[in-house]
Amino acid sequence: MDTMSSEMCEDVRMATRKYEQRVRAESAEETRRGILEAVGHCLRDAPNEPLSVDRVARLAGVARSTIYLVFGSRSGLLEAFAEDLWARTGLGDVSAAVASDDPLTHLRDGIAAASRMFAAERDVYRALFSMAHVDPASVGVTVQRMEDDRAGGMAYLAQRLADAGALRTDTSVVDATHILAVVTSFESLDQLIAGRGMSLDDAIVVLTAIAERSVCEGGRTRASAPPRRRAATSPPRS
Amino acid sequence: MDTMSSEMCEDVRMATRKYEQRVRAESAEETRRGILEAVGHCLRDAPNEPLSVDRVARLAGVARSTIYLVFGSRSGLLEAFAEDLWARTGLGDVSAAVASDDPLTHLRDGIAAASRMFAAERDVYRALFSMAHVDPASVGVTVQRMEDDRAGGMAYLAQRLADAGALRTDTSVVDATHILAVVTSFESLDQLIAGRGMSLDDAIVVLTAIAERSVCEGGRTRASAPPRRRAATSPPRS
DNA sequence: CATTCGACAAGACAGCATGTCTTGCGAAGT
DNA sequence: ACTTCGCAAGACATGCTGTCTTGTCGAATG
């Protein structure tokens, strides 16, 4: 069974109350979504700023007190945002991309899908991961769950490679899991794209090469995409 | 009278002024160092808290205003701390460890030395790297310089490997530089140690294996240390 | 149709952070 | 001796979080 408990999280234990009434529930859900979207806008507009509740409120067109009413606290808001983001853009698509019978295809498609997932909302994910270190109380739990999901997927992949005899003979399943966990981390992708100025596609090629060469027997992928020009010779731009 | 006002301190843009006098200069330098050490203590004691100037001041036994006097601002304080940390524990030792003629030894020793360097002050470095994302205005510049230093070293190493014919034939120098940059990043080490519960020594072995397999022709290092038991079978903790 | 109730706005208030500026003191410098 | 420097102490302005209170409008309900 793959990871990702895709339950119908219709009513989470959030601040939603019990409703016989429909229109009010919809309206409440609408403002809730509006606030979460405003958080996304803030993080995308200024990924490098502390994200004040006041800013979110003004951007969402609601009162600051409403945010505290709905989410309880700043931490609750960020937590809900991370939860929502992960539910919307998380590993669901990756699991789908990974249905292949061939574990090597599983590895390649998995890295590509996970990378595209992170890259699609890179600023947001970077902000979340940073906050998880600076202030674990807020997004810490959800970020930990993201990491656990990913680690579980990598352990599963490593086991599949081992079962298919595709694992390097000098590498145990546990070690392969560790290696895959490093290579498929958000930080590795971000390092290549933001830190070294690569395009997403080039970064995927490099990460795939690292993964394949490190855990697969006879991994022979090129590090650069073949038919195009080599990776840019330009110096790393920040 | 003649007050010999000294406006020309173009030395560093630090808070150090110009001194004919010795004892006062020493005393000033001493409090400066005391404050920086207090920052270190704060980050080590509670790596996951915002680090208030007030806390640093109390821990250093100085007035809060003194910090603003000496460092100008919170950002200046952090900047100075990062600068000092990098000067004390930075890549100097790594360069020394890397004097080998053999580029492969260079690679292995370099990864080991850099990893030990990061690990010796892991909490501090993690806090700095997180802050560099959350608030680039403060430590951003110094962290960028750290990364540039490291990237430069990796480019040099990749070139040496190429010159010695040790580079994989399917990997350009540029790609090797990218790969080495990812593998030797603080985040990769931290992922293995904090995220996956490995010991420093085991993490070094894994990182070395990844690097060697990914960029070296015929890289055949084991991923686990040979004479000991395999890497722990326990699931990732935390 | 009138009344109740729920979603939300508006804003006061306390607590804590940064950052500025002023004042005073004691010891090093001359 | 008296000036100057390093620093303590603290007032003050500003901005953010978090709590709580009061008011309003429209949906729900009998």
XYZ file of C-alpha atoms (C1' of nucleotides) in Angstrom:
536
model
C 0.000 0.000 0.000
C 1.341 3.326 -0.869
C 1.673 6.123 1.582
C -0.675 9.066 1.487
C -3.838 8.543 3.420
C -6.135 10.313 1.011
C -9.119 10.365 3.284
C -12.029 12.556 2.565
C -11.080 15.241 4.999
C -14.462 16.918 4.750
C -14.662 18.102 8.307
C -11.353 18.095 10.024
C -11.160 18.899 13.691
C -10.739 22.511 12.646
C -12.729 25.417 13.917
C -15.787 24.432 11.901
C -18.721 23.797 14.131
C -21.763 21.604 13.705
C -24.115 22.756 11.039
C -27.634 21.987 10.170
C -27.514 25.086 8.026
C -26.019 25.048 4.577
C -25.495 28.576 3.355
C -23.671 29.650 6.481
C -21.400 26.625 6.348
C -20.520 27.376 2.767
C -19.822 30.992 3.527
C -17.598 30.012 6.451
C -15.710 27.539 4.330
C -15.331 30.226 1.706
C -13.711 32.713 4.039
C -11.535 29.942 5.387
C -10.320 29.138 1.911
C -9.889 32.820 1.178
C -7.628 33.193 4.178
C -5.539 30.177 3.217
C -5.191 31.522 -0.297
C -4.060 34.830 1.127
C -1.358 32.997 3.046
C -0.225 31.474 -0.213
C -0.156 34.868 -1.868
C 1.888 36.318 0.954
C 4.430 33.521 0.829
C 4.714 33.762 -2.926
C 4.903 37.549 -2.991
C 7.460 37.806 -0.216
C 8.873 34.407 0.704
C 11.484 36.138 2.799
C 9.327 38.011 5.219
C 7.974 36.920 8.571
C 4.345 36.713 7.359
C 2.282 38.770 9.765
C -1.258 37.785 10.520
C -2.250 41.353 9.848
C -0.954 41.200 6.299
C -2.807 37.985 5.638
C -5.989 39.491 7.020
C -5.780 42.603 4.886
C -4.940 40.572 1.808
C -7.846 38.236 2.434
C -10.174 41.120 3.138
C -11.150 39.871 6.572
C -10.605 41.149 10.066
C -7.561 39.987 11.940
C -9.773 38.683 14.693
C -11.479 36.421 12.191
C -8.249 34.579 11.571
C -7.843 33.953 15.266
C -11.469 32.909 15.419
C -11.129 30.395 12.607
C -7.592 29.108 13.113
C -6.937 29.831 16.749
C -3.473 31.261 16.312
C -0.778 32.089 13.875
C 0.618 28.604 14.309
C -2.788 27.113 13.626
C -3.061 29.160 10.482
C 0.290 28.012 9.158
C -0.431 24.475 10.183
C -3.746 24.532 8.329
C -2.051 26.059 5.319
C 0.645 23.414 5.218
C -1.929 20.692 5.665
C -4.014 22.077 2.842
C -1.037 22.516 0.562
C 0.095 18.967 1.137
C -3.394 17.645 0.551
C -3.743 19.618 -2.679
C -0.304 19.310 -4.237
C 1.324 16.604 -2.169
C 2.357 13.088 -2.888
C -0.932 12.046 -4.401
C 0.245 12.805 -7.918
C 3.601 11.262 -7.190
C 2.008 8.004 -6.147
C 0.088 8.039 -9.395
C 3.234 8.648 -11.422
C 4.848 5.688 -9.795
C 2.455 2.922 -10.715
C 4.978 1.351 -13.070
C 5.913 -2.307 -12.791
C 9.563 -1.570 -13.400
C 11.229 -0.277 -10.239
C 13.764 1.687 -12.261
C 10.949 3.506 -14.014
C 9.407 3.958 -10.601
C 12.593 5.671 -9.442
C 12.900 7.933 -12.454
C 9.264 8.940 -12.628
C 9.106 9.312 -8.877
C 12.000 11.742 -8.771
C 10.610 13.697 -11.683
C 7.123 13.888 -10.222
C 8.323 14.807 -6.734
C 10.640 17.465 -8.142
C 7.890 19.014 -10.226
C 5.622 18.977 -7.227
C 8.123 20.866 -5.080
C 9.096 23.204 -7.874
C 5.522 24.191 -8.644
C 5.339 25.878 -5.246
C 8.997 26.279 -4.480
C 8.793 29.525 -2.572
C 6.009 28.209 -0.420
C 7.755 24.954 0.361
C 10.987 26.740 1.130
C 9.203 29.047 3.521
C 7.533 26.097 5.188
C 10.713 24.098 5.591
C 12.527 27.107 6.971
C 9.764 27.783 9.438
C 9.780 24.173 10.492
C 13.313 24.713 11.767
C 12.881 28.201 13.171
C 9.557 27.521 14.807
C 8.667 23.820 14.990
C 5.561 24.587 17.018
C 3.708 25.893 13.989
C 4.383 23.916 10.845
C 6.653 21.392 12.488
C 4.107 18.622 12.750
C 2.924 18.803 9.176
C 6.412 19.147 7.750
C 7.413 16.095 9.757
C 4.510 14.219 8.221
C 5.607 15.284 4.740
C 9.069 13.981 5.447
C 7.725 10.750 6.861
C 5.558 10.232 3.798
C 8.539 10.767 1.561
C 10.797 8.539 3.635
C 8.181 5.807 3.510
C 7.996 6.067 -0.241
C 11.772 5.854 -0.508
C 11.925 2.792 1.727
C 9.290 1.160 -0.443
C 11.184 2.050 -3.598
C 14.449 0.725 -2.196
C 12.759 -2.535 -1.299
C 11.299 -2.839 -4.789
C 14.716 -2.268 -6.324
C 16.177 -4.920 -4.055
C 13.447 -7.410 -4.904
C 14.022 -6.846 -8.601
C 17.735 -7.362 -8.162
C 18.393 -3.837 -9.407
C 20.126 -2.681 -6.250
C 23.894 -2.371 -6.197
C 25.420 -5.380 -4.524
C 27.433 -3.137 -2.210
C 24.372 -1.325 -0.905
C 21.793 -2.515 1.599
C 18.143 -1.594 1.428
C 18.575 0.624 4.470
C 21.463 2.492 2.915
C 19.594 2.860 -0.347
C 16.708 4.353 1.585
C 19.016 6.858 3.207
C 20.552 7.798 -0.107
C 17.219 8.192 -1.834
C 15.946 10.269 1.065
C 18.803 12.722 0.637
C 18.570 12.921 -3.115
C 14.814 13.442 -3.243
C 14.716 16.013 -0.477
C 13.362 19.456 -1.165
C 16.668 20.939 -0.105
C 18.567 19.067 -2.792
C 16.231 20.289 -5.494
C 16.283 23.813 -4.133
C 20.052 23.778 -3.977
C 20.229 23.008 -7.674
C 17.552 25.447 -8.797
C 17.993 28.397 -6.460
C 21.565 27.890 -5.356
C 23.053 26.882 -8.679
C 20.700 28.448 -11.154
C 19.611 25.324 -12.946
C 16.329 24.819 -14.741
C 13.873 22.371 -13.271
C 14.387 19.900 -16.084
C 18.151 19.969 -15.742
C 17.863 19.550 -12.010
C 15.684 16.504 -12.451
C 18.257 14.981 -14.788
C 21.045 15.561 -12.288
C 19.089 14.227 -9.318
C 18.044 11.172 -11.277
C 21.633 10.525 -12.253
C 22.801 10.794 -8.647
C 20.091 8.461 -7.425
C 20.552 5.901 -10.132
C 24.325 5.811 -9.940
C 24.251 5.619 -6.160
C 21.762 2.821 -5.655
C 21.319 0.970 -8.938
C 23.530 -1.740 -10.319
C 25.024 -0.529 -13.567
C 23.386 2.874 -13.381
C 24.470 4.573 -16.565
C 22.334 7.602 -16.970
C 23.866 10.734 -18.300
C 23.936 13.727 -16.028
C 22.921 16.119 -18.779
C 20.025 15.888 -21.122
C 21.486 14.450 -24.369
C 19.881 16.225 -27.332
C 20.115 19.711 -25.940
C 23.098 21.871 -25.136
C 24.990 21.092 -21.960
C 23.974 22.476 -18.650
C 24.424 26.213 -18.612
C 27.986 27.374 -18.205
C 26.839 30.495 -16.419
C 28.037 30.922 -12.850
C 25.585 30.106 -10.068
C 23.189 32.923 -9.698
C 21.434 33.465 -6.404
C 42.554 71.373 21.547
C 43.932 68.945 19.113
C 41.580 66.023 19.476
C 42.868 64.015 16.560
C 39.394 62.992 15.546
C 39.693 59.879 13.453
C 37.050 59.625 10.813
C 39.059 57.434 8.546
C 38.410 53.915 9.696
C 37.912 52.295 6.334
C 39.427 49.142 7.751
C 36.413 46.948 8.066
C 32.870 48.185 8.183
C 32.623 46.585 11.595
C 31.974 48.446 14.781
C 35.639 48.528 15.710
C 36.898 52.040 15.930
C 40.323 53.463 15.814
C 42.529 53.127 18.839
C 45.673 54.669 20.071
C 44.711 53.228 23.393
C 45.328 49.600 24.211
C 43.497 48.615 27.353
C 40.232 50.089 26.205
C 40.523 48.409 22.840
C 41.109 45.075 24.516
C 38.193 45.553 26.826
C 35.941 46.498 23.930
C 37.074 43.496 21.939
C 36.427 41.362 24.986
C 32.837 42.426 25.358
C 32.388 42.034 21.632
C 33.594 38.477 21.847
C 31.484 37.865 24.931
C 28.387 38.928 23.062
C 29.198 36.704 20.088
C 29.766 33.776 22.408
C 26.418 34.465 24.016
C 24.806 34.261 20.603
C 26.426 30.881 20.165
C 25.125 29.736 23.523
C 21.622 30.881 22.670
C 21.612 29.090 19.351
C 22.958 25.922 20.899
C 20.635 26.004 23.892
C 17.521 26.720 21.896
C 18.144 26.395 18.166
C 14.432 26.607 17.575
C 13.689 29.968 19.064
C 13.763 33.377 17.431
C 16.842 34.551 19.359
C 15.913 37.815 21.001
C 18.536 40.483 21.457
C 17.421 40.782 25.038
C 18.243 37.157 25.743
C 21.678 37.519 24.228
C 22.304 40.626 26.288
C 21.311 38.994 29.556
C 23.343 35.903 28.769
C 26.379 37.985 27.907
C 25.941 40.135 30.972
C 25.779 43.369 29.025
C 23.069 45.928 28.463
C 20.841 45.523 25.459
C 21.838 48.959 24.297
C 25.445 47.842 24.208
C 24.642 45.297 21.541
C 23.059 47.979 19.412
C 26.036 50.193 20.089
C 28.563 47.580 19.031
C 26.724 45.790 16.234
C 24.219 48.364 15.101
C 21.242 46.049 14.891
C 20.045 42.538 15.341
C 20.958 41.827 11.747
C 24.434 43.206 12.306
C 24.838 40.993 15.322
C 23.882 37.861 13.457
C 25.985 38.880 10.508
C 29.001 39.377 12.748
C 28.339 36.066 14.442
C 28.141 34.196 11.159
C 31.265 35.917 9.925
C 33.131 34.992 13.083
C 31.899 31.417 13.049
C 32.968 30.967 9.460
C 36.356 32.497 10.168
C 36.875 30.259 13.201
C 35.449 26.945 12.084
C 35.029 27.468 8.367
C 36.718 26.036 5.363
C 40.248 26.708 6.556
C 40.578 23.280 8.104
C 38.916 21.714 5.125
C 41.448 23.239 2.767
C 44.195 21.861 4.969
C 42.661 18.401 4.906
C 42.614 18.520 1.171
C 46.240 19.030 0.344
C 46.548 15.524 -1.073
C 47.956 14.958 -4.521
C 45.391 12.337 -5.322
C 42.081 13.961 -6.287
C 40.138 10.965 -5.046
C 41.713 11.352 -1.637
C 40.942 15.027 -1.940
C 37.298 14.176 -2.465
C 37.083 11.725 0.421
C 38.973 13.827 2.927
C 37.179 16.938 1.798
C 33.757 15.463 2.398
C 34.844 14.091 5.760
C 36.390 17.354 6.881
C 33.482 19.480 5.707
C 30.992 17.153 7.341
C 32.832 17.228 10.654
C 33.017 20.982 10.430
C 29.263 21.326 9.962
C 28.493 18.657 12.520
C 30.626 20.255 15.215
C 28.217 23.188 15.256
C 25.209 21.644 13.649
C 22.558 23.507 15.587
C 24.237 26.782 14.893
C 24.628 26.161 11.206
C 21.071 24.965 10.893
C 19.831 28.104 12.592
C 21.956 30.239 10.302
C 20.819 28.532 7.135
C 17.204 28.752 8.198
C 17.561 32.424 8.998
C 19.204 33.013 5.657
C 15.945 31.984 4.043
C 13.544 33.594 6.480
C 15.456 36.858 6.754
C 18.151 37.279 4.097
C 18.863 40.801 5.267
C 20.705 39.568 8.331
C 22.805 36.491 7.682
C 22.009 36.283 4.011
C 25.231 37.848 2.808
C 27.538 35.708 4.895
C 25.657 32.509 4.195
C 25.877 33.299 0.516
C 29.621 33.697 0.901
C 29.847 30.337 2.664
C 27.986 28.739 -0.194
C 30.169 30.453 -2.749
C 33.294 29.259 -0.971
C 31.995 25.741 -0.956
C 30.894 25.904 -4.575
C 34.319 27.177 -5.550
C 35.968 24.297 -3.765
C 33.721 21.819 -5.500
C 34.431 23.335 -8.913
C 38.132 23.044 -8.186
C 37.745 19.460 -7.057
C 35.719 18.555 -10.117
C 38.384 20.058 -12.353
C 41.108 18.123 -10.559
C 39.176 14.901 -10.995
C 38.753 15.654 -14.678
C 42.437 16.450 -15.121
C 43.374 13.178 -13.442
C 40.999 11.284 -15.685
C 39.027 10.149 -12.661
C 35.790 11.703 -13.767
C 33.072 9.516 -15.216
C 33.076 9.762 -18.965
C 29.371 10.547 -18.995
C 29.751 13.545 -16.688
C 31.040 17.005 -17.508
C 32.998 19.114 -15.067
C 30.045 21.431 -14.691
C 27.702 18.597 -13.871
C 30.188 17.120 -11.440
C 30.363 20.477 -9.722
C 26.596 20.560 -9.390
C 26.504 17.050 -8.030
C 29.261 17.680 -5.521
C 27.585 20.890 -4.432
C 24.417 19.019 -3.594
C 26.135 16.148 -1.840
C 28.383 18.326 0.320
C 25.663 20.774 1.318
C 24.849 21.238 4.949
C 21.292 20.218 4.252
C 22.332 16.814 2.971
C 24.379 16.128 6.073
C 21.637 17.412 8.313
C 19.070 15.298 6.548
C 21.071 12.164 7.323
C 21.909 13.016 10.918
C 18.822 14.831 12.167
C 16.237 13.566 9.722
C 17.329 9.951 9.548
C 19.078 9.463 12.853
C 22.469 8.472 11.558
C 25.766 8.956 13.326
C 28.214 11.430 11.892
C 30.597 8.711 10.795
C 27.886 6.747 9.032
C 26.647 9.896 7.350
C 30.123 10.622 6.048
C 30.359 7.137 4.610
C 27.026 7.508 2.845
C 27.796 10.954 1.474
C 31.190 9.823 0.266
C 29.610 6.851 -1.460
C 27.056 9.062 -3.192
C 29.704 11.498 -4.356
C 32.134 8.892 -5.535
C 29.576 6.798 -7.366
C 28.055 9.865 -8.979
C 31.147 11.556 -10.328
C 34.030 9.068 -10.305
C 34.759 6.483 -12.919
C 34.513 3.052 -11.346
C 33.505 4.380 -7.953
C 33.186 1.318 -5.799
C 32.984 2.456 -2.225
C 30.686 0.670 0.118
C 27.847 2.645 1.582
C 28.335 1.170 5.055
C 31.463 1.001 7.119
C 32.811 -2.528 6.561
C 34.109 -3.869 9.890
C 31.144 -2.817 11.964
C 27.543 -3.928 11.842
C 25.399 -2.456 9.113
C 23.746 0.882 9.536
C 21.073 0.727 12.185
C 17.888 -1.023 11.133
C 15.833 1.201 13.377
C 13.295 3.399 11.633
C 14.017 7.117 11.336
C 13.492 8.646 14.709
C 12.128 12.043 15.804
C -42.958 38.035 10.212
C -40.452 38.306 14.160
C -36.915 36.449 16.667
C -32.841 33.951 17.425
C -28.278 32.666 16.277
C -24.084 32.400 13.908
C -20.269 34.562 11.034
C -17.742 38.256 11.127
C -15.967 43.385 11.744
C -13.928 46.596 14.650
C -11.134 47.724 18.006
C -9.333 48.071 22.873
C -5.665 46.116 25.597
C -1.659 43.498 27.410
C 2.794 41.525 26.444
C 6.948 41.257 24.137
C 10.097 42.276 20.391
C 13.210 45.716 17.831
C 15.344 50.084 17.363
C 16.501 54.960 18.833
C 18.021 58.228 21.932
C 19.328 60.320 26.289
C 21.696 60.334 30.583
C 25.045 59.055 33.854
C 29.195 56.824 35.651
C 33.676 54.937 36.248
C 37.988 53.985 34.486
C 41.553 54.578 30.814
C 44.008 58.068 28.523
C 46.560 62.691 28.444
C 43.246 66.976 36.800
C 40.126 66.565 33.453
C 38.791 64.722 29.133
C 37.139 60.865 26.598
C 35.600 56.304 25.933
C 32.963 52.077 26.933
C 29.100 50.824 28.713
C 24.696 50.562 31.931
C 20.166 51.955 32.523
C 16.109 53.086 30.921
C 12.474 55.939 28.527
C 9.995 55.869 24.268
C 8.057 54.754 19.594
C 6.620 51.131 16.719
C 4.949 46.711 15.283
C 3.420 42.068 16.024
C 0.789 38.364 18.585
C -2.978 36.955 21.232
C -7.330 37.759 24.003
C -11.625 39.648 24.753
C -15.668 42.583 24.146
C -19.129 44.742 21.521
C -21.796 45.527 17.463
C -23.995 44.252 12.963
C -26.191 41.882 9.269
C -28.246 38.091 7.257
C -29.619 33.241 7.424
C -32.330 29.976 9.955
C -36.456 28.883 12.368
C -41.023 28.632 14.430
